Structures are given as C-alpha cells and as structure tokens.
Coordinates of C-alpha atoms in Angstrom, one line a residue:
M405 CA 0.0 0.0 0.0
P406 CA 2.4 2.7 -1.0
F407 CA 1.6 6.3 -0.1
P408 CA 0.2 8.2 -3.0
R409 CA 2.9 10.8 -4.0
N410 CA 0.5 13.1 -5.8
L411 CA -1.9 14.2 -3.0
P412 CA -1.7 17.7 -1.5
L413 CA -2.0 16.4 2.1
E414 CA 1.2 14.4 1.7
D415 CA 3.3 17.6 2.5
V416 CA 1.1 18.1 5.6
F417 CA 1.8 14.6 6.8
A418 CA 5.5 15.1 6.1
S419 CA 5.8 18.3 8.1
I420 CA 3.6 17.6 11.2
A421 CA 5.3 17.5 14.6
D422 CA 4.1 14.0 15.5
G423 CA 5.6 11.0 13.9
L424 CA 3.5 9.1 11.4
F425 CA 3.9 5.8 9.7
T426 CA 1.6 3.4 7.7
V427 CA 1.9 -0.4 7.3
D428 CA 0.3 -2.8 4.7
A429 CA -1.6 -5.8 5.7
D430 CA 1.6 -7.8 6.2
W431 CA 3.1 -5.2 8.7
N432 CA 5.6 -3.8 6.2
I433 CA 6.2 0.0 6.7
T434 CA 5.0 2.0 3.6
Y435 CA 5.3 5.5 4.8
F436 CA 7.6 7.1 7.5
N437 CA 7.3 10.9 7.8
E438 CA 10.1 13.2 8.7
S439 CA 9.1 13.5 12.3
A440 CA 9.1 9.7 12.7
Q441 CA 12.7 9.8 11.2
R442 CA 13.7 12.5 13.7
I443 CA 12.2 10.9 16.8
T444 CA 13.3 7.3 16.2
G445 CA 16.7 8.2 14.5
V446 CA 15.7 5.9 11.6
S447 CA 15.8 7.2 8.0
Y448 CA 13.0 6.7 5.5
A449 CA 15.0 4.4 3.6
E450 CA 15.8 2.3 6.5
A451 CA 12.3 2.1 7.7
V452 CA 10.1 1.6 4.5
G453 CA 9.8 -2.1 3.6
R454 CA 10.8 -3.4 7.0
K455 CA 8.4 -5.0 9.6
C456 CA 7.3 -2.3 12.0
W457 CA 8.3 -4.3 15.0
D458 CA 11.9 -4.4 13.7
V459 CA 12.0 -0.6 13.6
F460 CA 10.2 0.3 16.8
R461 CA 10.8 -2.5 19.3
S462 CA 8.2 -1.0 21.5
S463 CA 6.7 -2.0 24.7
L464 CA 3.7 -3.2 22.8
C465 CA 5.6 -5.5 20.3
D466 CA 5.4 -8.4 22.5
G467 CA 1.8 -9.4 21.4
N468 CA -0.1 -6.2 22.3
C469 CA 0.3 -4.4 19.0
A470 CA -1.7 -1.2 18.9
V471 CA -2.4 -1.4 15.1
D472 CA -3.2 -5.2 15.3
H473 CA -5.7 -4.4 18.2
C474 CA -7.4 -1.9 15.8
L475 CA -7.5 -4.3 12.9
R476 CA -8.9 -7.2 15.0
R477 CA -11.5 -5.2 16.8
G478 CA -12.4 -2.5 14.5
V479 CA -11.7 0.2 17.0
S480 CA -9.2 3.0 17.2
I481 CA -6.5 3.9 19.9
T482 CA -6.0 7.4 21.2
N483 CA -3.1 8.7 23.2
K484 CA -1.8 5.4 24.6
S485 CA 1.5 5.8 26.4
I486 CA 4.2 3.4 25.7
F487 CA 8.1 3.4 25.1
I488 CA 10.2 2.4 22.0
I489 CA 13.8 1.1 22.1
K490 CA 15.9 3.4 19.9
N491 CA 19.1 2.0 18.0
D492 CA 21.4 3.0 20.9
G493 CA 19.4 1.0 23.4
S494 CA 17.7 3.9 25.1
R495 CA 13.9 3.9 26.0
L496 CA 12.0 6.7 24.5
P497 CA 8.5 7.5 26.2
V498 CA 5.9 8.2 23.4
S499 CA 2.2 8.7 23.1
I500 CA 0.5 6.8 20.1
S501 CA -2.7 6.9 18.3
A502 CA -3.5 4.1 15.8
S503 CA -6.4 3.0 13.5
A504 CA -7.0 0.8 10.5
L505 CA -6.8 2.0 6.9
T506 CA -9.3 0.9 4.5
N507 CA -9.8 1.2 0.7
S508 CA -12.8 2.7 -1.1
D509 CA -14.6 -0.7 -0.9
G510 CA -14.2 -0.6 2.9
E511 CA -11.6 -3.4 2.9
V512 CA -8.8 -3.2 5.4
V513 CA -5.5 -2.7 3.6
G514 CA -3.3 -1.9 6.5
G515 CA -2.9 0.5 9.6
V516 CA -1.8 4.0 10.4
E517 CA -0.1 5.2 13.6
T518 CA 0.9 8.5 14.9
F519 CA 3.4 9.0 18.0
R520 CA 4.6 11.9 20.0
D521 CA 7.8 12.3 21.9
L522 CA 7.0 12.7 25.6
T523 CA 10.6 13.2 26.8
E524 CA 10.2 16.9 27.6
I525 CA 6.7 16.5 28.9
Q526 CA 8.0 13.9 31.5
A527 CA 10.8 16.2 32.3
M528 CA 8.6 19.2 32.9
R529 CA 6.3 16.9 35.0
R530 CA 9.2 16.0 37.2
K531 CA 10.1 19.7 37.7
V532 CA 6.4 20.4 38.4
K533 CA 6.2 17.5 40.9
D534 CA 9.2 19.0 42.8
L535 CA 7.6 22.4 43.1
Y536 CA 4.4 20.9 44.7
R537 CA 5.9 18.7 47.3
F538 CA 5.6 20.0 50.9
E539 CA 7.4 17.5 53.1
D540 CA 6.1 14.2 52.0
I541 CA 2.6 15.7 51.1
V542 CA 2.0 16.1 47.3
G543 CA -0.3 18.5 45.9
H544 CA -1.1 21.9 44.3
S545 CA -4.8 22.2 44.7
P546 CA -6.3 25.4 46.4
S547 CA -7.6 23.5 49.4
L548 CA -4.0 22.2 50.1
D549 CA -2.4 25.5 49.3
R550 CA -4.5 27.0 52.1
I551 CA -3.2 24.4 54.6
F552 CA 0.3 24.7 53.3
R553 CA 0.4 28.5 53.9
I554 CA -0.3 28.2 57.6
L555 CA 1.2 24.8 58.4
P556 CA 4.7 26.1 59.1
Q557 CA 3.5 28.8 61.6
V558 CA 1.2 26.2 63.3
S559 CA 4.0 23.7 63.6
S560 CA 6.5 26.0 65.2
S561 CA 3.9 26.6 68.0
Q562 CA 3.0 24.3 70.9
A563 CA -0.7 24.3 70.1
T564 CA -2.7 21.0 70.3
T565 CA -3.8 20.3 66.7
L566 CA -6.7 18.4 65.4
L567 CA -6.9 16.9 61.8
L568 CA -10.1 16.1 60.4
G569 CA -10.7 14.1 57.2
E570 CA -12.0 10.8 55.6
S571 CA -10.1 7.6 55.9
G572 CA -7.1 7.7 53.4
T573 CA -6.7 11.5 53.2
G574 CA -3.0 11.4 54.7
K575 CA -3.8 12.5 58.2
E576 CA -0.6 10.8 59.6
L577 CA 1.5 12.4 56.7
F578 CA 0.3 15.8 58.0
A579 CA 0.9 14.9 61.6
R580 CA 4.5 13.9 60.7
A581 CA 4.9 17.1 58.8
I582 CA 3.6 19.3 61.6
H583 CA 6.4 17.3 63.9
S584 CA 9.2 17.6 61.4
L585 CA 8.6 21.4 61.1
S586 CA 8.5 22.0 64.6
P587 CA 11.3 22.7 67.3
R588 CA 10.5 19.1 68.5
R589 CA 11.8 17.6 65.2
D590 CA 14.8 15.9 66.8
K591 CA 12.6 14.3 69.5
P592 CA 10.4 11.1 69.0
F593 CA 7.2 11.0 66.9
V594 CA 5.0 8.4 68.4
P595 CA 1.8 7.4 66.7
V596 CA -1.0 5.6 68.5
N597 CA -4.2 4.2 66.9
C598 CA -6.9 4.7 69.4
G599 CA -9.5 2.5 67.5
A600 CA -7.4 -0.3 67.1
L601 CA -7.0 -1.7 70.7
P602 CA -9.6 -2.6 73.4
E603 CA -9.8 -0.1 76.2
N604 CA -7.7 -2.1 78.9
L605 CA -4.7 -2.5 76.3
L606 CA -5.1 1.1 75.0
E607 CA -4.9 2.6 78.6
S608 CA -1.5 0.8 79.3
E609 CA -0.3 1.7 75.7
L610 CA -0.9 5.2 76.3
F611 CA -0.1 5.8 80.0
G612 CA 2.1 2.6 80.8
Y613 CA 1.9 0.6 84.1
K614 CA 3.9 -0.1 87.0
A615 CA 5.1 -3.6 88.2
G616 CA 2.3 -5.4 90.0
A617 CA -0.5 -3.3 88.4
F618 CA -2.1 -6.7 87.2
T619 CA -1.2 -10.3 87.3
D620 CA 1.4 -10.2 84.3
A621 CA 2.9 -6.9 85.1
R622 CA 6.3 -8.0 86.4
H623 CA 8.1 -4.9 85.3
D624 CA 7.4 -1.3 84.8
K625 CA 6.3 -0.4 81.2
P626 CA 6.5 3.2 79.8
G627 CA 3.5 4.3 78.0
R628 CA 3.5 6.1 74.6
L629 CA 3.2 9.5 76.2
E630 CA 6.3 8.9 78.3
M631 CA 8.1 7.5 75.1
A632 CA 7.4 10.7 73.3
E633 CA 9.1 13.0 75.8
G634 CA 10.1 16.1 74.3
G635 CA 8.4 15.1 70.9
T636 CA 5.0 14.7 69.5
V637 CA 2.2 12.1 70.1
F638 CA -0.1 11.2 67.2
L639 CA -3.5 10.2 68.4
D640 CA -5.1 8.6 65.3
E641 CA -8.9 7.9 65.4
I642 CA -9.4 10.0 68.5
G643 CA -13.1 9.9 68.0
D644 CA -13.1 6.1 69.0
L645 CA -11.2 6.8 72.4
P646 CA -13.4 5.2 75.1
G647 CA -15.1 7.4 77.8
P648 CA -12.7 6.8 80.8
L649 CA -9.7 7.3 78.7
Q650 CA -11.2 10.6 77.6
V651 CA -11.1 11.8 81.1
K652 CA -7.3 10.7 81.5
L653 CA -6.4 12.4 78.3
L654 CA -8.2 15.6 79.2
R655 CA -6.3 15.7 82.5
F656 CA -2.9 15.3 80.6
L657 CA -3.8 18.0 78.2
Q658 CA -4.8 20.3 81.0
E659 CA -2.0 19.5 83.5
K660 CA 0.6 17.8 81.3
T661 CA 0.7 14.9 83.8
F662 CA -0.7 11.4 83.9
E663 CA -0.8 8.3 86.3
P664 CA 0.4 5.0 84.8
L665 CA -1.7 2.0 85.8
G666 CA -0.8 0.9 89.3
G667 CA 1.0 4.2 89.9
V668 CA 0.6 6.4 92.9
A669 CA 2.3 9.5 91.8
P670 CA 1.6 11.6 88.7
V671 CA 4.4 11.7 85.9
R672 CA 5.0 14.7 84.0
A673 CA 5.6 14.7 80.2
D674 CA 6.5 17.4 77.9
V675 CA 4.6 16.1 74.8
R676 CA 2.8 17.9 72.0
V677 CA -0.5 16.2 71.1
V678 CA -1.6 16.0 67.4
A679 CA -5.0 14.1 67.1
A680 CA -7.0 12.9 64.1
T681 CA -10.4 11.4 63.2
N682 CA -12.7 10.8 60.4
R683 CA -15.6 11.0 62.9
D684 CA -17.9 14.0 63.2
L685 CA -16.8 15.0 66.7
E686 CA -19.4 17.7 67.1
K687 CA -22.1 15.1 66.4
R688 CA -20.5 12.7 68.8
V689 CA -20.4 15.5 71.5
A690 CA -24.1 16.1 70.8
D691 CA -24.7 12.4 71.2
G692 CA -22.8 12.2 74.3
R693 CA -20.2 9.9 73.1
F694 CA -17.4 12.4 73.3
R695 CA -16.6 14.9 76.0
Q696 CA -17.3 18.5 75.1
D697 CA -14.5 19.7 77.4
L698 CA -12.1 17.4 75.6
F699 CA -13.2 18.4 72.2
Y700 CA -12.5 22.1 73.0
R701 CA -9.1 21.1 74.4
L702 CA -8.4 19.3 71.2
N703 CA -9.9 21.9 68.9
V704 CA -7.1 24.7 69.3
V705 CA -6.1 24.4 65.7
T706 CA -8.1 22.3 63.3
F707 CA -7.3 21.3 59.8
H708 CA -10.0 19.9 57.4
L709 CA -8.1 17.5 54.9
P710 CA -9.9 17.5 51.7
P711 CA -10.9 14.0 50.0
L712 CA -9.2 13.3 46.8
R713 CA -12.4 13.7 44.8
E714 CA -12.3 17.4 45.7
R715 CA -8.7 17.9 44.6
R716 CA -8.6 15.8 41.3
E717 CA -5.9 18.2 39.9
D718 CA -3.5 16.5 42.3
I719 CA -4.0 13.0 41.0
P720 CA -1.3 13.3 38.2
L721 CA 1.3 14.5 40.8
L722 CA 0.3 11.7 43.3
V723 CA 0.5 9.1 40.4
E724 CA 4.0 10.1 39.6
H725 CA 5.0 10.2 43.2
F726 CA 3.7 6.7 43.8
V727 CA 5.2 5.3 40.5
E728 CA 8.6 6.8 41.6
Q729 CA 8.2 5.2 45.1
F730 CA 7.2 1.7 43.7
N731 CA 10.0 1.7 41.3
A732 CA 12.5 2.4 44.1
I733 CA 11.0 -0.3 46.3
Q734 CA 10.5 -3.0 43.7
G735 CA 13.7 -2.2 41.4
K736 CA 11.3 -1.8 38.3
Q737 CA 11.5 0.7 35.6
V738 CA 7.8 1.6 35.0
Q739 CA 7.5 4.9 33.0
G740 CA 4.2 6.0 34.3
V741 CA 0.5 5.5 33.5
S742 CA -0.8 5.7 30.0
E743 CA -3.1 8.7 29.1
D744 CA -6.2 6.5 29.0
V745 CA -5.4 5.1 32.5
L746 CA -4.9 8.7 33.7
L747 CA -8.2 9.8 32.4
L748 CA -9.9 6.8 33.9
L749 CA -8.2 7.6 37.3
L750 CA -9.2 11.3 37.0
R751 CA -13.0 10.1 36.5
H752 CA -12.9 7.8 39.6
D753 CA -14.4 9.2 42.8
F754 CA -11.8 7.4 45.2
P755 CA -13.9 6.6 48.2
G756 CA -10.8 5.3 49.8
N757 CA -8.9 8.6 48.9
V758 CA -5.2 8.8 48.5
R759 CA -4.7 5.3 50.1
E760 CA -7.0 3.8 47.4
L761 CA -4.9 5.4 44.6
E762 CA -1.8 4.0 46.2
N763 CA -3.3 0.6 46.4
I764 CA -4.5 0.6 42.8
L765 CA -0.9 1.4 41.6
E766 CA 0.7 -1.1 43.9
Y767 CA -1.7 -3.8 42.2
A768 CA -0.8 -2.5 38.8
F769 CA 3.0 -2.9 39.7
I770 CA 2.2 -6.6 40.2
L771 CA 1.2 -6.9 36.6
C772 CA 3.3 -4.3 34.8
S773 CA 7.1 -4.8 34.9
S774 CA 8.1 -2.0 32.7
G775 CA 6.7 0.6 30.2
F776 CA 3.5 2.5 31.0
I777 CA 0.6 1.0 33.2
Q778 CA -2.2 0.3 30.9
Q779 CA -5.9 -0.5 31.5
E780 CA -5.4 -4.2 31.6
H781 CA -3.1 -3.8 34.6
L782 CA -5.7 -2.1 36.9
P783 CA -8.0 -4.0 39.3
D784 CA -11.2 -5.4 37.7
S785 CA -13.4 -3.0 40.0
L786 CA -11.7 -0.1 38.3
Q787 CA -11.8 -1.4 34.7
A788 CA -15.5 -1.9 34.9
G789 CA -15.7 2.0 34.9
A790 CA -13.6 2.3 31.7
E791 CA -15.2 3.7 28.6
P792 CA -14.1 2.6 25.1
A793 CA -11.3 4.4 23.5
A794 CA -12.2 7.5 21.3
S795 CA -11.5 7.8 17.7
A796 CA -7.8 8.1 16.9
G797 CA -7.8 11.8 16.0
G798 CA -9.8 11.2 12.7
L799 CA -7.1 8.6 11.5
H800 CA -9.7 5.9 10.7
G801 CA -10.9 5.2 7.2
T802 CA -9.4 5.8 3.8
L803 CA -6.8 8.4 3.1
E804 CA -9.3 10.4 1.2
E805 CA -11.7 10.4 4.2
I806 CA -8.7 11.5 6.5
K807 CA -8.0 14.4 4.3
R808 CA -11.5 15.5 4.4
R809 CA -11.7 15.4 8.0
A810 CA -8.4 17.2 8.3
A811 CA -9.8 20.0 6.0
R812 CA -13.0 20.2 8.0
H813 CA -11.4 20.4 11.4
A814 CA -8.8 23.0 10.2
V815 CA -11.7 25.4 9.2
E816 CA -13.4 24.8 12.5
R817 CA -10.1 25.6 14.5
N818 CA -9.8 28.8 12.4
Q819 CA -13.5 29.9 13.4
G820 CA -14.5 29.4 9.5
R821 CA -11.7 31.4 7.9
R822 CA -10.9 29.3 4.8
M823 CA -7.7 31.0 4.0
A824 CA -6.3 30.5 7.5
A825 CA -7.1 26.8 7.1
C826 CA -5.4 26.8 3.7
R827 CA -2.4 28.3 5.2
E828 CA -2.4 25.9 8.1
L829 CA -2.7 22.8 5.7
G830 CA -0.5 24.2 3.0
I831 CA -3.0 23.8 0.3
T832 CA -4.9 25.9 -2.3
K833 CA -8.4 27.4 -1.9
D834 CA -9.5 25.0 -4.9
T835 CA -8.2 21.9 -3.0
L836 CA -9.9 23.0 0.3
R837 CA -13.1 23.7 -1.5
R838 CA -13.1 20.2 -3.2
L839 CA -12.3 18.5 0.1
L840 CA -15.2 20.3 1.9
D841 CA -17.7 19.8 -0.7
S842 CA -17.1 16.0 -1.3
K843 CA -19.1 13.5 0.5
E844 CA -17.7 11.0 3.0

C-alpha cells in the first residue's frame, strides 16, 4: 500500500510534529514521515519495507500491538503511552494513536499510527512535581495550598492540633509534617491508633503501667506519652477513644501529667499532641459519646483535609509520586501510566482517597514490569468503569476520508476562516473547496 505521491496532504503529513507511519496488511512499513525519522533516529530508507516491530521494538511489540488491536477489533486507539527502544538501546517514552486503513470498498488494507515524543513533557512533569511537594505531601490544589500556607506557623507553635478528614486522606502524613517542621523535630514522633485496641490495652499503651498493676505486670512499662518525651504523640482515630480514657487524656492536656496503671504519683511529660479522626466530633459530642471539654481542648487548631475527589488536579502528581516510590522499592522501571489510564483515574471518585490510589498503583505494579501501566493492569473493579477508546484523532478510514476530516477540522479551528485553514494545511483554496464539498 504505497503512500500516494500526488496528494496535497502528503506535504502536511510530512511536516507535522508527530511521527506518522503506515503499514500494509503484512506489517511492512509503507510510509515514514520526517518527524518519525527525527524521533526514532531511523531514516525513511531504513524504515520503509521493514516490519514495524523491527524498527520500533516498543513495549507493545510483545503481542499487544496497537495497530493489530485496531485491525482485529475494528476500533481506534488514542493517546496510549508506551516506550520505544532506539538504536542506541535507550528507551523513549511516546504517546501513540492508531487506526486501521481501508480502501474505497471498505476493505482493510493496513494501518496508520502517529506517535509523539514525551521526553520533554516527562521532564517538565518531574520539575512540576518537585515544586508541589511539601514535606512528604504531594499536591497543588487550592484546598491544600491554604493548609500549606499556615502549616509552618502552626508547627512552630506548641498548640494541640486536630486533623479532620475521611479515611485515606493522609492524616498521619500531615501529623508527621507538623512534627518535622516544629522545634521538636529531633525528638520522638510516636503514633497511637486509638481505635485499634480494646480499652484496657489502650490505657496501658498510652499511659504505661507499674510492676504489680495486674497479674502479668512483672516490670514497669513506659507508655507512649512517656516514650514521646520532648516530641509529639499522634493520636489517630481519637473519635473512638473510650469514655474513661477521654477523662485521663483531658487531664493530661490540662496539666501535662498522667498516672500509669498501678501508679501512685503523677508523671510529668513534655509532649505535644496531634490528634486525628474521620468521625464528626461535634455530632459525637451532641450524642454524648465524646466529652465536650475534651473536644475544646483538642480543637485549638483544626485542619480539614480534603478528600481526593475534591482535589482531582493532584491526581497526576500523586500518580508520579507513587510510581517513583514503587520503582525504588521493587527495582522496576515503570515509566508511568498511559493517558487512558490517567483519564480513568481522573474520573474515579476514590472513596478510599489517596490510600486507594496508592493501592491501585501497587496492584498495577504486580502486573506491569516496565513501560507504562495500561488499563489491563488495573484492578477489575476499576476497569468496570472504563469507557471505550475514542477515535484516533480522525485517522480511521481511507486516506481520502482522512484528508476531508483534516480540512473540516482546520476550518473549525480557524473559526470558519478558509484562507487561514489553507495556510495551516499548506493547500490551495480550490483543494480546500473540493475537500469540503466532497461527500464521506
């Protein structure tokens, strides 16, 4: 299927910034534009006539060929992120779109694919990611910016701080950030999950016990408050703290002293308290399940941490953060997520918030060893919400049909100004008129 040499839009295809190539039904490359040559480092003469997999050696050439997928299923692929291996062995990230090519009788005679070099885009993303990282918290949404602006001042104070937010919003990350930005940064940070232990065990964990306090207490055991001396104790799920322990915690916040189980004298501790909960504490106060005086003691400075669905602009940054993290942990070279996967993630509501996103990517890393994470690497529950890929930028159908669509879209982009469309496409007025007047 040689590329016709006498068509005006050949010059357009030759000069576009994206690489473009076509193959015949036997996967032999029949056209290879100038951008394809520049991006791959392979000349027209070297490419044409060879099998496409010999030229590209991409992450999809192991049985997941994009053009083959289009030919077999009759669909188009748009903006799928993969990588190709250049002649020097280096990996080049690209975004591809592909579709089948048909003749005037509707018979499939080959395929067409465009690809875009993502190297500079990825470099820019890395720079942007560094700009929007505060301690270990990644984001640049307005809701987070408001918190970031006052977090240093709050951290440098001694004020008790309350973090409110749904499960998975990163409350412990914020607590650690408060500690690391405070004068107590060189002292211990001690977390306690108030909802994970029964009341009797939680009391001994928090306040410790003296030898003989109960049958198995043969030695003194310091509690978490004592272990955090000079530093910060993080009381997670404070809304689940049992009533009797609320009284003991209130006394500590008021007097900075506590009594271990079996103790007869108060113990003083210089500890800052940061508490967190996903509960509605005001409702629990109204229901009598949480002490009002303790609530006021905890509610000196309060941060409301936004759920991920309210800061979707942070999802790409978080994805890159977790990909980088899992690559380091697992020793892999995953490049990131494909553009269709990113669109799917941006549409997802994330009831589990940032923790759910982290779990999704950790699952994907099990199935994806390199290249870009694709939809097939995602959990089934997330794939169920995937929509079919859109048309590959108008690249389906015969070459004449592609030309007509290119002409029509150029006129639309130029608000109906036909001369501007002619200049954009590099064609004459008569050619444009013929393309617009012809029927698909």
